[in-house]
Protein backbone atom coordinates (compact mmCIF):
# COMPACT_ATOMS: atom_id res chain seq x y z
CA UNK A 1 39.20 -23.93 48.63
CA UNK A 2 38.36 -25.74 45.39
CA UNK A 3 37.42 -23.52 42.45
CA UNK A 4 35.70 -24.92 39.35
CA UNK A 5 35.94 -23.58 35.79
CA UNK A 6 33.11 -24.91 33.62
CA UNK A 7 33.07 -22.38 30.75
CA UNK A 8 33.73 -23.73 27.26
CA UNK A 9 36.70 -22.15 25.45
CA UNK A 10 37.63 -20.04 28.48
CA UNK A 11 41.16 -18.67 28.89
CA UNK A 12 42.83 -19.11 32.29
CA UNK A 13 45.52 -16.46 32.80
CA UNK A 14 47.25 -14.49 35.55
CA UNK A 15 46.96 -10.97 36.83
CA UNK A 16 49.61 -10.45 39.46
CA UNK A 17 48.99 -13.00 42.23
CA UNK A 18 45.54 -13.82 40.89
CA UNK A 19 44.18 -16.39 38.47
CA UNK A 20 41.69 -14.86 36.06
CA UNK A 21 39.17 -16.62 33.85
CA UNK A 22 38.20 -14.90 30.61
CA UNK A 23 35.62 -15.79 27.98
CA UNK A 24 34.82 -13.94 24.74
CA UNK A 25 37.12 -11.11 25.79
CA UNK A 26 35.35 -10.54 29.13
CA UNK A 27 36.64 -11.39 32.59
CA UNK A 28 34.37 -14.02 34.19
CA UNK A 29 36.20 -14.70 37.47
CA UNK A 30 39.16 -13.53 39.55
CA UNK A 31 40.65 -16.07 41.98
CA UNK A 32 43.29 -15.06 44.57
CA UNK A 33 45.84 -17.87 44.32
CA UNK A 34 46.62 -17.67 48.04
CA UNK A 35 43.07 -18.80 48.86
CA UNK A 36 43.03 -21.73 46.44
CA UNK A 37 43.82 -25.36 47.17
CA UNK A 38 42.78 -26.82 43.82
CA UNK A 39 41.57 -25.61 40.43
CA UNK A 40 39.20 -28.04 38.77
CA UNK A 41 38.77 -27.50 35.01
CA UNK A 42 35.56 -29.12 33.84
CA UNK A 43 35.45 -27.95 30.21
CA UNK A 44 37.62 -27.35 27.13
CA UNK A 45 39.83 -24.41 28.16
CA UNK A 46 43.21 -22.85 27.45
CA UNK A 47 45.58 -22.45 30.39
CA UNK A 48 48.65 -20.24 30.12
CA UNK A 49 52.09 -21.38 31.27
CA UNK A 50 52.13 -18.38 33.62
CA UNK A 51 48.96 -19.59 35.33
CA UNK A 52 50.38 -23.10 35.75
CA UNK A 53 53.62 -21.68 37.14
CA UNK A 54 51.80 -19.41 39.61
CA UNK A 55 49.67 -22.26 40.92
CA UNK A 56 52.72 -24.52 41.25
CA UNK A 57 54.55 -21.85 43.27
CA UNK A 58 51.64 -21.71 45.73
CA UNK A 59 51.04 -25.47 45.94
CA UNK A 60 47.70 -25.28 44.15
CA UNK A 61 46.58 -28.49 42.46
CA UNK A 62 45.41 -28.37 38.86
CA UNK A 63 42.88 -31.04 37.92
CA UNK A 64 41.60 -31.37 34.33
CA UNK A 65 38.25 -33.13 33.99
CA UNK A 66 37.48 -32.59 30.30
CA UNK A 67 36.84 -36.30 29.64
CA UNK A 68 33.40 -37.94 29.84
CA UNK A 69 32.02 -41.34 30.77
CA UNK A 70 34.71 -42.72 33.04
CA UNK A 71 37.84 -41.23 31.49
CA UNK A 72 40.50 -40.72 34.14
CA UNK A 73 41.02 -37.10 35.25
CA UNK A 74 44.49 -35.63 34.72
CA UNK A 75 46.38 -34.26 37.71
CA UNK A 76 48.88 -31.83 36.24
CA UNK A 77 49.98 -30.51 39.62
CA UNK A 78 48.82 -32.52 42.62
CA UNK A 79 47.81 -30.30 45.50
CA UNK A 80 49.80 -30.27 48.74
CA UNK A 81 48.77 -33.25 50.86
CA UNK A 82 47.65 -35.46 47.98
CA UNK A 83 50.80 -37.57 48.27
CA UNK A 84 49.99 -38.54 51.86
CA UNK A 85 46.46 -39.40 50.77
CA UNK A 86 47.84 -41.82 48.19
CA UNK A 87 50.24 -43.34 50.69
CA UNK A 88 47.31 -43.81 53.05
CA UNK A 89 45.22 -45.36 50.27
CA UNK A 90 48.00 -47.85 49.52
CA UNK A 91 48.21 -48.82 53.19
CA UNK A 92 44.45 -49.24 53.46
CA UNK A 93 44.44 -51.33 50.28
CA UNK A 94 46.88 -53.78 51.89
CA UNK A 95 44.91 -54.01 55.15
CA UNK A 96 42.05 -56.43 54.41
CA UNK A 97 40.51 -56.05 57.87
CA UNK A 98 40.19 -52.29 57.42
CA UNK A 99 38.95 -52.73 53.87
CA UNK A 100 36.23 -55.06 55.15
CA UNK A 101 35.22 -52.56 57.83
CA UNK A 102 34.99 -49.83 55.19
CA UNK A 103 33.05 -52.13 52.84
CA UNK A 104 30.56 -53.01 55.59
CA UNK A 105 29.60 -49.36 56.01
CA UNK A 106 29.47 -48.84 52.26
CA UNK A 107 27.04 -51.74 51.86
CA UNK A 108 24.87 -50.25 54.61
CA UNK A 109 24.59 -47.09 52.52
CA UNK A 110 23.64 -49.10 49.43
CA UNK A 111 21.09 -51.34 51.16
CA UNK A 112 19.41 -48.42 52.91
CA UNK A 113 18.95 -46.72 49.53
CA UNK A 114 17.37 -49.89 48.11
CA UNK A 115 15.04 -50.16 51.10
CA UNK A 116 13.91 -46.55 50.71
CA UNK A 117 13.04 -47.16 47.05
CA UNK A 118 11.00 -50.32 47.75
CA UNK A 119 9.31 -48.78 50.80
CA UNK A 120 7.94 -46.03 48.56
CA UNK A 121 6.13 -48.56 46.35
CA UNK A 122 2.73 -50.24 46.88
CA UNK A 123 3.12 -52.94 49.60
CA UNK A 124 2.78 -55.98 47.34
CA UNK A 125 3.99 -59.45 48.26
CA UNK A 126 7.07 -58.93 46.06
CA UNK A 127 7.91 -55.66 47.84
CA UNK A 128 7.58 -57.29 51.26
CA UNK A 129 9.85 -60.15 50.20
CA UNK A 130 12.42 -57.76 48.81
CA UNK A 131 12.38 -55.60 51.92
CA UNK A 132 12.71 -58.66 54.15
CA UNK A 133 15.79 -59.78 52.19
CA UNK A 134 17.37 -56.32 52.43
CA UNK A 135 16.66 -56.14 56.15
CA UNK A 136 18.17 -59.59 56.65
CA UNK A 137 21.28 -58.55 54.72
CA UNK A 138 21.74 -55.46 56.88
CA UNK A 139 21.36 -57.58 60.02
CA UNK A 140 24.13 -59.87 58.80
CA UNK A 141 26.41 -56.87 58.37
CA UNK A 142 26.01 -56.16 62.09
CA UNK A 143 27.32 -59.58 63.09
CA UNK A 144 30.90 -58.41 63.30
CA UNK A 145 34.01 -58.37 61.14
CA UNK A 146 33.82 -60.48 57.99
CA UNK A 147 36.04 -61.21 55.04
CA UNK A 148 35.45 -59.29 51.82
CA UNK A 149 34.31 -62.52 50.16
CA UNK A 150 31.55 -62.92 52.77
CA UNK A 151 30.45 -59.33 52.27
CA UNK A 152 30.30 -59.83 48.52
CA UNK A 153 28.13 -62.89 49.03
CA UNK A 154 25.72 -60.94 51.23
CA UNK A 155 25.62 -58.08 48.71
CA UNK A 156 25.02 -60.44 45.78
CA UNK A 157 22.12 -62.25 47.47
CA UNK A 158 20.54 -58.96 48.54
CA UNK A 159 20.87 -57.50 45.04
CA UNK A 160 19.20 -60.58 43.50
CA UNK A 161 16.24 -60.34 45.90
CA UNK A 162 16.00 -56.59 45.38
CA UNK A 163 15.82 -56.91 41.58
CA UNK A 164 13.17 -59.62 41.84
CA UNK A 165 10.97 -57.04 43.54
CA UNK A 166 12.12 -54.08 41.46
CA UNK A 167 11.32 -55.74 38.11
CA UNK A 168 7.64 -56.11 39.08
CA UNK A 169 7.28 -52.31 39.09
CA UNK A 170 7.49 -52.15 35.27
CA UNK A 171 4.89 -53.11 32.69
CA UNK A 172 5.46 -56.65 31.44
CA UNK A 173 5.33 -55.36 27.83
CA UNK A 174 8.66 -53.56 28.37
CA UNK A 175 10.41 -56.94 28.70
CA UNK A 176 12.36 -56.28 31.92
CA UNK A 177 12.91 -59.53 33.79
CA UNK A 178 16.09 -58.74 35.73
CA UNK A 179 19.50 -57.17 35.33
CA UNK A 180 21.49 -57.87 32.16
CA UNK A 181 24.30 -55.94 30.44
CA UNK A 182 27.13 -55.97 27.89
CA UNK A 183 24.95 -55.48 25.98
CA UNK A 184 21.67 -54.62 27.72
CA UNK A 185 18.84 -56.55 26.09
CA UNK A 186 15.75 -54.58 27.06
CA UNK A 187 14.81 -50.89 27.44
CA UNK A 188 15.01 -50.78 31.25
CA UNK A 189 18.49 -52.29 31.29
CA UNK A 190 19.59 -49.77 28.65
CA UNK A 191 18.59 -46.91 30.96
CA UNK A 192 20.07 -48.59 34.04
CA UNK A 193 23.40 -49.18 32.29
CA UNK A 194 23.49 -45.57 31.07
CA UNK A 195 22.60 -44.25 34.52
CA UNK A 196 25.22 -46.38 36.25
CA UNK A 197 27.84 -45.26 33.72
CA UNK A 198 27.02 -41.60 34.31
CA UNK A 199 27.12 -42.16 38.08
CA UNK A 200 30.49 -43.91 37.75
CA UNK A 201 31.83 -40.93 35.81
CA UNK A 202 30.55 -38.61 38.53
CA UNK A 203 32.17 -40.85 41.17
CA UNK A 204 35.55 -40.43 39.49
CA UNK A 205 35.04 -36.67 39.62
CA UNK A 206 34.03 -36.75 43.29
CA UNK A 207 37.09 -38.80 44.22
CA UNK A 208 39.47 -36.68 42.16
CA UNK A 209 38.07 -33.51 43.72
CA UNK A 210 38.99 -34.95 47.14
CA UNK A 211 42.54 -35.73 45.95
CA UNK A 212 41.94 -39.49 45.94
CA UNK A 213 43.12 -42.13 43.46
CA UNK A 214 39.94 -43.66 42.02
CA UNK A 215 41.77 -46.84 41.00
CA UNK A 216 42.70 -47.94 44.53
CA UNK A 217 40.92 -51.11 45.76
CA UNK A 218 38.35 -51.06 48.54
CA UNK A 219 35.25 -53.22 48.34
CA UNK A 220 36.15 -53.90 44.71
CA UNK A 221 39.56 -55.32 43.83
CA UNK A 222 42.02 -53.90 41.29
CA UNK A 223 40.77 -54.70 37.80
CA UNK A 224 42.55 -53.39 34.70
CA UNK A 225 41.17 -50.10 33.45
CA UNK A 226 38.20 -50.12 35.83
CA UNK A 227 38.50 -47.60 38.68
CA UNK A 228 37.85 -49.86 41.67
CA UNK A 229 37.20 -47.13 44.24
CA UNK A 230 34.88 -45.32 41.82
CA UNK A 231 32.93 -48.58 41.51
CA UNK A 232 32.70 -48.64 45.31
CA UNK A 233 31.40 -45.11 45.57
CA UNK A 234 28.89 -45.70 42.76
CA UNK A 235 27.25 -48.45 44.84
CA UNK A 236 25.87 -45.81 47.20
CA UNK A 237 23.98 -44.12 44.34
CA UNK A 238 22.61 -47.16 42.49
CA UNK A 239 19.15 -47.02 44.08
CA UNK A 240 18.84 -43.37 43.05
CA UNK A 241 19.53 -44.40 39.44
CA UNK A 242 17.00 -47.23 39.73
CA UNK A 243 14.33 -44.82 40.96
CA UNK A 244 15.12 -42.45 38.09
CA UNK A 245 14.69 -45.26 35.54
CA UNK A 246 11.39 -46.25 37.13
CA UNK A 247 10.14 -42.66 36.90
CA UNK A 248 11.12 -42.32 33.23
CA UNK A 249 9.00 -45.34 32.30
CA UNK A 250 6.13 -44.95 34.76
CA UNK A 251 5.58 -41.27 33.88
CA UNK A 252 5.59 -42.02 30.15
CA UNK A 253 8.83 -40.20 29.33
CA UNK A 254 10.09 -43.43 27.74
CA UNK A 255 8.37 -46.36 26.06
CA UNK A 256 9.12 -49.25 23.74
CA UNK A 257 8.99 -46.95 20.70
CA UNK A 258 12.06 -45.09 21.98
CA UNK A 259 14.26 -48.18 21.59
CA UNK A 260 15.32 -50.50 18.80
CA UNK A 261 16.67 -54.03 18.81
CA UNK A 262 19.79 -55.06 16.92
CA UNK A 263 20.15 -58.46 15.29
CA UNK A 264 22.82 -59.20 17.93
CA UNK A 265 20.16 -58.96 20.64
CA UNK A 266 21.40 -55.61 21.90
CA UNK A 267 18.79 -52.97 22.73
CA UNK A 268 19.60 -49.35 21.82
CA UNK A 269 18.11 -46.01 22.84
CA UNK A 270 16.99 -43.89 19.88
CA UNK A 271 18.73 -40.54 19.39
CA UNK A 272 15.72 -38.22 20.08
CA UNK A 273 15.01 -40.02 23.36
CA UNK A 274 18.72 -39.98 24.22
CA UNK A 275 18.70 -36.18 24.25
CA UNK A 276 15.76 -36.18 26.67
CA UNK A 277 17.40 -38.75 28.96
CA UNK A 278 20.63 -36.75 29.19
CA UNK A 279 18.60 -33.65 29.97
CA UNK A 280 16.73 -35.47 32.74
CA UNK A 281 20.03 -36.69 34.15
CA UNK A 282 21.60 -33.23 34.25
CA UNK A 283 18.51 -31.47 35.60
CA UNK A 284 17.12 -33.95 38.13
CA UNK A 285 19.36 -36.92 38.84
CA UNK A 286 22.95 -35.68 38.86
CA UNK A 287 22.57 -33.45 41.97
CA UNK A 288 20.94 -36.31 43.92
CA UNK A 289 23.55 -38.82 42.78
CA UNK A 290 26.36 -36.46 43.77
CA UNK A 291 24.95 -36.21 47.30
CA UNK A 292 25.15 -40.00 47.69
CA UNK A 293 28.61 -40.10 46.13
CA UNK A 294 29.92 -37.39 48.44
CA UNK A 295 28.54 -39.32 51.41
CA UNK A 296 30.39 -42.45 50.24
CA UNK A 297 33.61 -40.47 49.72
CA UNK A 298 33.30 -39.05 53.24
CA UNK A 299 32.82 -42.60 54.56
CA UNK A 300 36.00 -43.72 52.77
CA UNK A 301 37.96 -40.73 54.09
CA UNK A 302 36.85 -41.61 57.62
CA UNK A 303 38.38 -45.08 57.29
CA UNK A 304 41.42 -43.60 55.57
CA UNK A 305 42.11 -41.10 58.36
CA UNK A 306 44.30 -43.28 60.64
CA UNK A 307 46.39 -44.43 57.68
CA UNK A 308 46.92 -40.84 56.57
CA UNK A 309 47.96 -39.84 60.08
CA UNK A 310 50.54 -42.64 60.02
CA UNK A 311 51.76 -41.54 56.59
CA UNK A 312 52.18 -37.95 57.77
CA UNK A 313 54.04 -39.06 60.89
CA UNK A 314 56.37 -41.21 58.78
CA UNK A 315 56.94 -38.97 55.78
CA UNK A 316 55.69 -35.52 56.78
CA UNK A 317 52.80 -33.54 55.22
């Protein structure tokens, strides 16, 4: 069982064969170490050496997630079985046929999310065109095994058609004419970039919670400091972020006055509005995004399963 500690300045200590969590002098939780598989620390805490030693003796993984916005979690003590997961991930990464099969299912998840969003809009000509392109892309995915390069071409064409329809849902005065980034140059792209970044951070957490290395390649290739598998998993939640951005502008939560333009052409979200956006993310979007991310992680684990079985048979669990 995975236990989460999300209490700022908590103290994690031991009491016999139990892990205890204290805050402001009061005991907040008691966790029998024999029933734990992983302790996930999601805040600034203090952990005693005795607690670390007790968890190590029982094969309990300790995962520190104090970073924000894509910082890599720290595995102080990988849980039992994590090593075979990583061996399996390495084998899957080297098997391009299996990677393509995994990527095909992942793209299905993404395209279905995009279709749901457009289907919930007024049936304009642009919506019908976008939906037709998404449907065509999904049909191509059913044609059989393809190389990753072919899948990326299908995904790119579908994304372009989708955004052509999606951009018509915003007032023209907001200046959104398609996806741009690094830096975003209009208010909608500012919110999209922020939402995707927050979803990416949540994807790293979802993968780490499952004992997976977020940097392993899948649909995305290895790329420096970018966590390739986290980028994969984020794809499944992109339409949810898009719908959130649409709601923020269509319901009047955000407008042009909440942004300012730099001389460099970069568009920035003003601080008062930033606080509201983060609140909206935590209250409404994060739980929905996590559902999509967990679904994508489960899909990856399904394709990883035969490789893990082989790793266990070769090296033991």
